[in-house]
Coordinates of C-alpha atoms in Angstrom, one line a residue:
Chain A
M1432 CA 15.6 46.7 34.1
S1433 CA 12.4 46.1 36.0
Y1434 CA 9.4 46.4 33.7
I1435 CA 6.9 46.1 36.6
E1436 CA 8.0 47.4 40.0
I1437 CA 5.6 46.9 42.8
S1438 CA 6.7 48.5 46.0
N1439 CA 5.1 48.2 49.5
L1440 CA 1.7 48.0 47.9
S1441 CA -1.4 47.8 50.2
K1442 CA -5.1 47.9 49.3
S1443 CA -8.1 47.4 51.6
Y1444 CA -11.8 47.0 50.8
G1445 CA -13.4 48.1 54.1
K1446 CA -11.9 45.8 56.8
I1447 CA -10.5 43.3 54.3
K1448 CA -6.9 43.7 53.5
A1449 CA -6.8 42.6 49.8
L1450 CA -3.1 43.4 49.5
N1451 CA -0.7 43.6 52.4
N1452 CA 2.7 45.2 51.7
V1453 CA 3.4 43.5 48.4
N1454 CA 6.8 43.8 46.8
I1455 CA 7.4 42.2 43.3
N1456 CA 9.7 43.1 40.4
V1457 CA 9.2 41.7 37.0
D1458 CA 12.2 42.0 34.7
A1459 CA 12.2 42.8 31.0
G1460 CA 11.6 39.7 28.9
E1461 CA 10.3 37.5 31.8
L1462 CA 7.3 35.2 31.8
F1463 CA 6.3 35.9 35.4
G1464 CA 3.5 34.0 37.2
L1465 CA 1.4 35.2 40.1
I1466 CA 0.1 32.1 41.8
G1467 CA -2.5 31.9 44.6
P1468 CA -5.9 30.5 45.4
D1469 CA -9.2 32.3 44.8
G1470 CA -9.5 35.3 47.0
A1471 CA -5.7 35.7 47.5
G1472 CA -5.6 39.2 45.9
K1473 CA -4.5 38.4 42.4
S1474 CA -7.1 40.3 40.5
T1475 CA -6.7 43.4 42.8
L1476 CA -3.0 43.4 42.2
I1477 CA -3.5 43.1 38.4
R1478 CA -6.1 45.9 38.4
I1479 CA -3.6 48.2 40.2
V1480 CA -0.8 47.3 37.8
T1481 CA -3.1 47.9 34.8
T1482 CA -4.0 51.4 36.2
L1483 CA -7.7 50.5 36.8
L1484 CA -7.5 50.8 40.6
L1485 CA -5.5 53.0 42.9
P1486 CA -3.6 51.5 45.9
D1487 CA -4.1 52.8 49.5
S1488 CA -0.3 53.0 49.9
G1489 CA 2.8 52.0 48.1
Y1490 CA 3.3 52.3 44.4
V1491 CA 3.6 50.5 41.1
N1492 CA 5.8 51.6 38.2
V1493 CA 5.3 50.0 34.8
L1494 CA 8.0 50.6 32.2
G1495 CA 9.2 53.4 34.6
Y1496 CA 5.9 55.2 34.6
N1497 CA 3.9 55.5 37.8
T1498 CA 0.4 54.0 37.7
R1499 CA -1.1 57.0 39.5
E1500 CA 0.4 59.9 37.5
D1501 CA 1.3 58.4 34.2
Y1502 CA -1.5 56.0 33.7
K1503 CA -2.2 57.2 30.2
K1504 CA 1.3 56.4 29.1
I1505 CA 1.1 52.9 30.7
R1506 CA -2.2 52.1 29.0
G1507 CA -0.7 52.6 25.6
E1508 CA 2.2 50.3 26.3
I1509 CA 0.5 47.3 27.9
G1510 CA -1.9 44.7 26.7
Y1511 CA -4.5 43.4 29.2
M1512 CA -6.6 40.3 29.1
P1513 CA -9.1 40.4 32.0
A1514 CA -10.5 37.4 33.7
V1515 CA -14.0 37.8 32.1
F1516 CA -14.6 38.0 28.4
S1517 CA -14.7 41.8 27.6
L1518 CA -14.9 42.1 23.8
Y1519 CA -17.9 43.3 21.8
S1520 CA -20.1 40.2 21.4
D1521 CA -22.1 41.8 18.6
L1522 CA -19.0 42.7 16.5
T1523 CA -17.4 40.1 14.4
V1524 CA -14.0 38.6 15.1
Q1525 CA -12.4 40.9 12.4
E1526 CA -14.3 44.0 13.6
N1527 CA -13.1 43.5 17.2
L1528 CA -9.5 43.1 16.1
D1529 CA -9.8 46.3 13.8
F1530 CA -11.4 48.2 16.7
F1531 CA -8.7 47.4 19.2
A1532 CA -5.9 48.1 16.7
G1533 CA -7.6 51.4 15.9
V1534 CA -8.0 52.4 19.5
F1535 CA -4.2 52.0 20.0
G1536 CA -3.4 53.7 16.8
A1537 CA -2.1 50.5 15.2
T1538 CA -3.1 48.4 12.2
V1539 CA -3.8 44.7 12.0
A1540 CA -1.4 44.5 9.0
E1541 CA 1.6 46.0 10.8
N1542 CA 1.5 43.6 13.7
Y1543 CA 0.0 40.6 12.1
N1544 CA 3.2 38.6 12.6
L1545 CA 2.9 38.9 16.3
I1546 CA -0.6 37.5 16.5
R1547 CA -0.4 35.0 13.7
G1548 CA 0.2 32.0 16.1
V1549 CA -3.0 32.9 18.0
Y1550 CA -5.1 34.3 15.2
H1551 CA -4.7 31.8 12.4
M1552 CA -7.0 29.4 14.1
L1553 CA -9.7 32.1 14.3
E1554 CA -9.4 33.4 10.7
P1555 CA -11.9 30.9 9.2
F1556 CA -14.4 32.4 11.6
K1557 CA -13.5 36.1 11.1
N1558 CA -17.0 37.1 10.0
R1559 CA -18.7 35.4 13.0
P1560 CA -19.9 37.6 15.9
A1561 CA -17.5 37.2 18.9
G1562 CA -20.4 36.3 21.2
K1563 CA -21.1 33.2 19.1
L1564 CA -17.5 31.7 19.5
S1565 CA -16.7 28.8 21.7
G1566 CA -14.9 29.5 25.0
G1567 CA -11.5 28.6 23.7
M1568 CA -11.9 30.7 20.5
K1569 CA -13.2 33.7 22.6
Q1570 CA -10.0 33.5 24.6
K1571 CA -7.9 33.4 21.5
L1572 CA -9.6 36.4 20.1
A1573 CA -9.2 38.3 23.5
L1574 CA -5.5 37.4 23.4
S1575 CA -5.2 38.6 19.8
C1576 CA -6.9 41.9 20.7
A1577 CA -4.6 42.4 23.7
L1578 CA -1.6 42.0 21.5
I1579 CA -2.6 43.8 18.3
H1580 CA -0.8 47.1 19.3
R1581 CA 2.4 45.1 20.1
P1582 CA 2.5 46.0 23.8
K1583 CA 5.8 45.8 25.7
V1584 CA 4.1 44.1 28.6
L1585 CA 1.2 41.6 28.3
I1586 CA -0.9 41.2 31.5
L1587 CA -3.3 38.3 31.8
D1588 CA -5.7 37.7 34.7
E1589 CA -6.4 33.9 35.2
P1590 CA -6.5 33.1 31.5
T1591 CA -6.7 29.3 32.3
T1592 CA -9.7 29.3 34.7
G1593 CA -12.5 27.3 33.3
V1594 CA -10.4 26.3 30.3
D1595 CA -10.0 22.5 29.6
A1596 CA -6.6 20.8 29.8
V1597 CA -6.0 20.8 26.1
S1598 CA -6.7 24.5 25.6
R1599 CA -4.7 25.3 28.8
R1600 CA -1.7 23.6 27.2
E1601 CA -2.2 25.5 24.0
L1602 CA -2.4 28.8 25.8
W1603 CA 0.9 28.2 27.6
E1604 CA 2.5 27.3 24.2
L1605 CA 1.1 30.6 22.8
L1606 CA 2.6 32.5 25.8
Y1607 CA 6.0 31.0 25.1
D1608 CA 5.8 32.2 21.5
I1609 CA 4.8 35.7 22.5
K1610 CA 7.6 35.8 25.1
H1611 CA 10.1 34.8 22.4
Q1612 CA 9.0 37.7 20.4
G1613 CA 10.3 39.9 23.2
I1614 CA 7.1 40.7 25.1
T1615 CA 7.2 40.6 28.9
I1616 CA 4.3 38.6 30.4
F1617 CA 2.7 38.9 33.8
V1618 CA 0.1 36.2 34.3
S1619 CA -2.0 35.1 37.3
T1620 CA -3.4 31.6 37.9
A1621 CA -4.8 29.6 40.8
Y1622 CA -3.2 26.4 39.5
M1623 CA 0.1 25.4 41.1
D1624 CA 1.0 23.0 38.3
E1625 CA 1.2 26.0 36.0
A1626 CA 4.1 27.5 38.1
K1627 CA 6.6 25.3 36.2
Q1628 CA 5.7 27.0 32.9
C1629 CA 7.0 30.4 34.3
D1630 CA 10.5 31.8 34.5
R1631 CA 9.7 33.2 38.0
V1632 CA 6.7 33.0 40.3
A1633 CA 5.3 34.9 43.2
L1634 CA 3.2 32.9 45.6
I1635 CA 0.4 35.0 47.1
Q1636 CA -2.2 34.2 49.8
K1637 CA -4.5 36.5 51.8
G1638 CA -2.9 39.6 50.2
R1639 CA 0.7 38.7 51.2
V1640 CA 3.5 37.4 49.0
L1641 CA 5.0 34.2 50.5
G1642 CA 7.9 34.0 48.2
V1643 CA 9.3 34.9 44.8
N1644 CA 11.6 32.6 43.0
S1645 CA 12.1 30.4 39.9
P1646 CA 10.1 27.1 40.1
H1647 CA 13.5 25.3 40.6
G1648 CA 14.6 27.9 43.1
F1649 CA 11.7 27.1 45.5
A1650 CA 13.1 23.6 45.9
Q1651 CA 16.4 24.9 47.2
M1652 CA 14.6 27.1 49.7
F1653 CA 12.9 24.0 51.3
P1654 CA 14.7 23.5 54.5
H1655 CA 13.8 19.8 55.3
K1656 CA 14.2 16.4 53.8
L1657 CA 11.2 15.4 51.8
Y1658 CA 10.0 11.9 51.1
D1659 CA 7.4 10.6 48.6
V1660 CA 5.7 7.5 49.9
Y1661 CA 3.4 5.1 48.1
A1662 CA 1.7 2.2 49.9
D1663 CA -1.6 0.5 49.7
G1664 CA -4.0 1.7 52.4
I1665 CA -1.7 4.5 53.6
W1666 CA -4.7 6.9 54.2
S1667 CA -6.0 5.0 57.1
F1668 CA -2.6 5.5 58.8
L1669 CA -2.5 9.3 58.4
D1670 CA -3.0 10.0 62.1
K1671 CA -0.3 7.6 63.2
I1672 CA 2.1 8.9 60.6
R1673 CA 1.6 12.5 61.7
A1674 CA 2.3 11.3 65.3
L1675 CA 5.8 10.0 64.3
D1676 CA 8.7 11.7 66.1
T1677 CA 10.4 13.0 63.0
C1678 CA 7.2 14.1 61.2
K1679 CA 7.1 17.8 60.5
S1680 CA 4.1 17.3 58.3
A1681 CA 2.6 14.7 56.2
Y1682 CA 0.0 15.3 53.4
M1683 CA -1.6 13.8 50.4
F1684 CA 0.1 14.4 47.0
G1685 CA -2.2 12.7 44.5
S1686 CA -2.1 9.0 45.2
N1687 CA 1.1 9.4 47.2
L1688 CA 2.0 10.9 50.6
H1689 CA 4.6 13.6 51.1
Y1690 CA 6.5 13.2 54.4
V1691 CA 8.5 16.2 55.6
S1692 CA 11.1 15.0 58.2
T1693 CA 12.6 17.2 61.0
D1694 CA 15.5 14.8 61.2
D1695 CA 18.5 15.6 58.9
A1696 CA 19.7 12.0 59.5
E1697 CA 16.5 10.5 58.1
T1698 CA 17.0 8.0 55.3
T1699 CA 14.5 6.0 53.3
E1700 CA 15.5 3.0 55.5
T1701 CA 14.8 4.7 58.9
L1702 CA 11.5 6.0 57.5
T1703 CA 10.5 2.6 56.1
N1704 CA 11.1 1.1 59.5
K1705 CA 9.0 3.7 61.3
L1706 CA 6.1 3.1 58.9
H1707 CA 6.4 -0.7 59.4
Q1708 CA 6.4 -0.2 63.1
I1709 CA 3.1 1.7 63.1
G1710 CA 1.5 -1.3 61.3
L1711 CA 1.8 -0.3 57.6
S1712 CA 2.4 -3.7 55.9
G1713 CA 3.1 -4.8 52.4
D1714 CA 5.3 -2.9 49.9
V1715 CA 6.2 0.6 50.9
D1716 CA 7.7 2.6 48.0
I1717 CA 9.7 5.5 49.4
K1718 CA 12.1 8.0 47.7
Q1719 CA 13.6 11.2 48.8
I1720 CA 12.6 14.0 46.4
N1721 CA 13.1 17.7 45.8
A1722 CA 10.4 19.9 47.0
G1723 CA 8.1 21.3 44.3
I1724 CA 6.4 24.7 44.4
E1725 CA 3.3 23.2 46.1
D1726 CA 5.4 21.7 48.9
Y1727 CA 6.9 25.1 49.5
F1728 CA 3.5 26.8 49.5
I1729 CA 2.2 24.3 52.0
R1730 CA 5.1 24.8 54.2
Q1731 CA 4.7 28.6 54.1
L1732 CA 0.9 28.3 54.9
T1733 CA 1.6 26.0 57.9
E1734 CA 4.5 28.1 59.2
N1735 CA 2.2 31.2 59.0
A1736 CA -1.0 29.9 60.5
E1737 CA -2.8 33.1 60.2
L1738 CA -2.6 32.7 56.4
S1739 CA -4.6 29.5 56.1
Chain B
M1284 CA -17.3 -5.5 46.2
I1285 CA -20.9 -4.2 45.6
K1286 CA -21.2 -2.3 42.4
T1287 CA -23.1 1.0 43.0
I1288 CA -22.9 2.1 39.4
E1289 CA -23.0 -0.1 36.4
V1290 CA -23.0 1.3 32.9
D1291 CA -23.2 -1.1 29.9
K1292 CA -22.8 -0.1 26.3
L1293 CA -24.2 3.4 27.0
T1294 CA -24.8 5.6 23.9
K1295 CA -26.4 9.0 23.6
K1296 CA -27.1 10.7 20.3
F1297 CA -28.4 14.2 19.6
G1298 CA -29.6 14.0 16.0
S1299 CA -26.5 12.8 14.0
F1300 CA -24.1 13.8 16.8
T1301 CA -23.0 11.0 19.1
A1302 CA -22.2 12.6 22.5
V1303 CA -21.6 9.4 24.3
D1304 CA -20.4 6.5 22.3
N1305 CA -20.8 3.0 23.6
I1306 CA -19.2 3.3 27.0
S1307 CA -19.1 0.7 29.7
F1308 CA -17.8 0.9 33.3
S1309 CA -18.7 0.0 36.8
V1310 CA -18.0 1.7 40.2
S1311 CA -17.7 -0.2 43.5
S1312 CA -19.1 1.0 46.8
G1313 CA -16.5 3.2 48.5
E1314 CA -14.6 3.9 45.3
I1315 CA -13.5 7.4 44.3
L1316 CA -13.7 7.5 40.5
G1317 CA -12.6 10.4 38.4
L1318 CA -14.2 11.1 35.1
L1319 CA -11.9 13.3 32.9
G1320 CA -12.4 14.9 29.6
A1321 CA -12.0 18.1 27.7
N1322 CA -15.0 20.4 27.1
G1323 CA -17.4 18.5 24.8
A1324 CA -15.9 15.0 25.6
G1325 CA -19.3 13.8 26.9
K1326 CA -18.8 14.0 30.7
T1327 CA -21.9 16.2 31.4
T1328 CA -24.1 14.0 29.2
T1329 CA -22.9 10.9 31.0
I1330 CA -23.6 12.5 34.4
K1331 CA -27.0 13.6 33.3
M1332 CA -27.9 10.1 32.3
L1333 CA -26.6 8.7 35.6
C1334 CA -28.9 11.1 37.5
G1335 CA -31.9 10.1 35.3
L1336 CA -32.1 13.6 33.8
L1337 CA -31.6 12.4 30.3
A1338 CA -32.7 9.2 28.5
P1339 CA -30.0 7.1 26.9
T1340 CA -30.3 6.3 23.2
S1341 CA -29.2 2.8 23.9
G1342 CA -27.4 0.8 26.7
K1343 CA -28.1 0.2 30.3
I1344 CA -27.4 2.1 33.5
K1345 CA -27.9 0.9 37.0
V1346 CA -27.3 3.3 39.9
A1347 CA -27.7 2.0 43.5
G1348 CA -29.6 -0.9 42.0
Y1349 CA -32.1 1.2 40.1
N1350 CA -32.6 1.6 36.4
A1351 CA -31.4 5.2 35.8
Y1352 CA -34.1 6.5 33.5
L1353 CA -37.1 4.4 34.5
Q1354 CA -36.5 4.9 38.2
A1355 CA -35.2 8.4 38.3
E1356 CA -37.0 9.4 41.5
Q1357 CA -35.3 6.6 43.5
I1358 CA -32.0 7.5 42.1
R1359 CA -32.2 11.2 42.9
T1360 CA -32.7 10.5 46.6
R1361 CA -29.6 8.3 46.5
I1362 CA -27.2 10.8 44.9
G1363 CA -25.6 13.9 46.5
Y1364 CA -24.3 16.6 44.3
M1365 CA -21.5 19.1 45.2
S1366 CA -20.0 21.7 43.0
Q1367 CA -17.5 24.3 44.3
K1368 CA -19.2 27.0 42.4
F1369 CA -22.9 27.2 43.2
S1370 CA -24.4 24.8 45.6
L1371 CA -25.2 26.9 48.7
Y1372 CA -27.4 29.9 49.4
N1373 CA -24.9 32.6 50.3
D1374 CA -27.3 34.8 52.2
L1375 CA -28.5 31.9 54.4
T1376 CA -26.6 30.8 57.5
V1377 CA -24.8 27.4 57.6
W1378 CA -27.6 26.0 59.8
E1379 CA -30.3 27.3 57.5
N1380 CA -28.6 25.8 54.4
I1381 CA -28.3 22.3 56.0
H1382 CA -32.0 22.4 57.1
F1383 CA -33.2 23.8 53.8
F1384 CA -31.5 21.1 51.8
G1385 CA -32.5 18.4 54.3
G1386 CA -36.1 19.4 53.8
V1387 CA -35.7 19.3 50.0
Y1388 CA -34.5 15.7 50.3
G1389 CA -37.6 14.8 52.4
L1390 CA -36.1 14.9 55.9
W1391 CA -38.2 16.5 58.6
G1392 CA -38.8 16.7 62.3
K1393 CA -36.6 14.7 64.6
Q1394 CA -34.9 12.9 61.8
L1395 CA -33.7 16.1 60.2
K1396 CA -32.6 17.6 63.5
L1397 CA -30.5 14.5 64.3
R1398 CA -28.9 14.4 60.9
A1399 CA -28.1 18.1 60.9
E1400 CA -26.6 17.9 64.4
A1401 CA -24.5 14.9 63.3
L1402 CA -23.2 16.8 60.2
I1403 CA -22.4 19.9 62.2
D1404 CA -20.3 17.8 64.6
D1405 CA -18.6 15.7 61.9
F1406 CA -17.6 18.7 59.9
E1407 CA -16.7 20.8 62.9
M1408 CA -19.1 23.6 61.9
R1409 CA -20.6 24.4 65.3
P1410 CA -18.5 27.6 65.9
F1411 CA -19.9 29.3 62.8
M1412 CA -23.2 27.5 62.1
N1413 CA -25.1 30.9 62.6
L1414 CA -23.0 32.9 60.2
T1415 CA -24.0 33.4 56.6
V1416 CA -22.1 31.4 54.0
Q1417 CA -20.9 34.5 52.2
S1418 CA -19.1 35.7 55.4
L1419 CA -16.9 32.5 55.4
P1420 CA -13.6 31.9 53.7
P1421 CA -13.7 29.8 50.4
G1422 CA -12.1 26.7 52.0
W1423 CA -15.0 26.6 54.6
R1424 CA -17.7 27.2 52.1
Q1425 CA -16.5 24.2 50.1
R1426 CA -16.5 22.1 53.2
I1427 CA -20.1 23.1 54.0
A1428 CA -21.2 22.4 50.5
L1429 CA -19.8 18.9 50.9
A1430 CA -21.6 18.5 54.2
V1431 CA -24.9 19.7 52.6
S1432 CA -24.5 17.3 49.7
L1433 CA -24.4 14.4 52.3
V1434 CA -27.5 15.5 54.3
H1435 CA -29.7 12.7 53.1
N1436 CA -27.0 10.0 53.6
P1437 CA -26.6 9.2 49.9
P1438 CA -24.6 6.2 48.9
I1439 CA -23.2 8.1 45.9
I1440 CA -21.9 11.7 45.7
L1441 CA -21.1 13.5 42.5
L1442 CA -18.3 16.1 42.8
D1443 CA -18.0 18.6 40.0
E1444 CA -14.6 20.3 40.1
P1445 CA -14.8 20.3 43.8
T1446 CA -11.4 21.9 44.6
S1447 CA -10.4 24.0 41.6
G1448 CA -9.1 27.4 42.8
V1449 CA -8.7 26.5 46.5
D1450 CA -5.4 26.7 48.3
P1451 CA -3.3 23.6 48.7
I1452 CA -4.0 23.0 52.3
A1453 CA -7.8 23.4 52.0
R1454 CA -7.6 21.1 49.0
R1455 CA -6.0 18.4 51.1
M1456 CA -8.4 18.8 54.0
F1457 CA -11.2 18.3 51.5
W1458 CA -9.7 15.2 49.9
E1459 CA -8.9 13.7 53.3
T1460 CA -12.5 14.1 54.2
I1461 CA -13.6 12.4 50.9
H1462 CA -11.2 9.5 51.7
Q1463 CA -12.8 9.1 55.1
I1464 CA -16.3 9.2 53.6
S1465 CA -15.3 6.6 51.0
A1466 CA -13.8 4.4 53.8
N1467 CA -17.4 4.3 55.2
G1468 CA -18.7 3.0 51.9
T1469 CA -19.8 6.1 50.1
T1470 CA -19.0 6.1 46.4
A1471 CA -17.6 9.3 45.0
L1472 CA -17.8 10.2 41.3
V1473 CA -15.6 13.2 40.5
T1474 CA -15.8 15.1 37.2
T1475 CA -13.1 17.7 36.5
H1476 CA -10.8 19.0 33.8
Y1477 CA -8.2 19.9 36.4
I1478 CA -6.0 16.9 36.2
D1479 CA -4.4 17.5 39.6
E1480 CA -7.8 16.6 41.1
A1481 CA -7.7 13.3 39.3
E1482 CA -4.6 12.3 41.1
Y1483 CA -6.6 12.0 44.3
C1484 CA -9.0 9.4 42.8
N1485 CA -8.6 5.6 43.2
N1486 CA -9.5 5.1 39.5
V1487 CA -10.0 7.4 36.6
L1488 CA -11.8 7.2 33.3
V1489 CA -10.7 9.3 30.4
M1490 CA -13.3 10.4 27.8
V1491 CA -12.4 11.8 24.3
D1492 CA -15.1 12.6 21.8
G1493 CA -17.8 10.5 23.6
K1494 CA -15.6 7.4 23.8
L1495 CA -13.9 5.9 26.8
V1496 CA -10.2 5.9 25.8
A1497 CA -8.5 4.9 29.1
A1498 CA -9.4 3.5 32.5
G1499 CA -7.3 2.6 35.5
Q1500 CA -5.5 3.8 38.6
P1501 CA -3.7 7.0 38.2
N1502 CA -0.3 5.3 38.8
E1503 CA -1.1 2.5 36.3
L1504 CA -2.0 5.0 33.6
K1505 CA 1.1 7.1 34.2
S1506 CA 3.3 4.0 33.7
L1507 CA 1.2 2.8 30.8
Y1508 CA 1.6 6.1 29.0
N1509 CA 5.1 6.7 30.2
S1510 CA 4.2 10.0 31.8
T1511 CA 5.1 11.6 35.1
T1512 CA 1.8 13.3 35.6
M1513 CA -1.8 12.7 34.8
D1514 CA -1.8 15.9 32.9
D1515 CA 0.6 14.3 30.3
V1516 CA -1.4 11.1 30.2
F1517 CA -4.6 13.1 29.5
L1518 CA -2.9 15.4 26.9
S1519 CA -1.4 12.5 25.0
L1520 CA -4.8 10.8 24.9
A1521 CA -6.8 13.9 24.1
R1522 CA -4.5 15.1 21.4
N1523 CA -4.2 11.8 19.7
E1524 CA -7.8 11.4 19.2
N1525 CA -8.5 15.0 18.7
T1526 CA -6.3 15.7 15.8
K1527 CA -9.0 18.1 14.4
I1528 CA -8.1 20.8 17.0

């Protein structure tokens, strides 16, 4: 069953189309990622799903309820962690948690098991005002408050933005635990590398969904041979590489180059020869690789020039 | 290779807390160096000392040949700073931003005009130089911020999380430009906690609790720590040292 059903959804702000005919289904029990750069429409979509904003056209059903008519029912069943810290800064950790439990008619005691993984790190500070916590601790408190009524669906808007790599990894580990307790998760991020943490991912750019698949599934949708090339001084050859006859596209991938070939007969040998012919000397380390989600995203952006 | 930044046994204490703990490194001209660390690892304190904004407790820093704290004025005119988040005036046009920042750095008259024109051409900004920054897409804003940070022709630029949150194509256009600039001899120092940005650097330094715990090329570090990504390298370093978390 679809826990979140987003159908032909559009939303404009004046002339700007923030969402353009978006269709996404999130199944029960999934950890689903919404991935796209700043300004892609992620927060708008999340605000519509959480019943805080009405769409211009199309609809969203959450747990079978429509966000327009049945918003009250939805609000009781979801947990929402917005992008900005939205707890009461002058209440203590414990008071915030009690407050949010109370609002949803739950108690901290009955759902303590669910939040223990997140909350145990906060307990030593339970009498501290929330405003005086560090960034990572604030986030853990926000997550605890979003979970304290045991929602069926947990929705998080860019929880890893501005968070350092260690806390980022911790957060994803917490999300796994929460998922394994049977809670469906819908999470947005601007970081491509987080896609691999999700069961399925929707790629979004300029209000349009460019693909929905598992991280592994995107690799199979990539229609060309892809090569990973490492060579000293390769960046000064970029123009010449892009002018090669089999070059669909060539772009940086960290310290390496990704070469997308239009030729199904391309091999590491033929490509090595081409690179030597344009003057790249020394060791050239080439291997054919499976496309990652970022390769797929780049391809979609270049195939749809109006999107980039 | 000429060293544009030399840091020798640098330490900074705030009371009993050691924010930067006896670190040494050097950066060559044209190098792209990434400085990585979790929040509180000492990155910002290090950068502030490099810019002459904060006095070291002990140790030496030379930036572009000048002593960082004693000759701070000379250093500031030789450093460009770019952050993706807040480096431009959104309600000014592209042209106005370039001229404003040029003026701040002491350019004027014909010299400023020539430099501004050169940047507008190099960064292909002419079609929208009379539009306000806020009306442009994020990828372009970031490109303009980079152009503005180069207005006074600094030998060193500091990039603070320059491409977090931008789309993968805009990110690559940005890094290609950085590689071109560095090929012309400009040194780039990148601070970030987004490890994917680190992959685009020639060399990276990893700081944990004020100490320098690793230094090298991204590929070297990956094989040294038996990891496939810089993220894993960083996490294994940060978590080992940081057992208190």
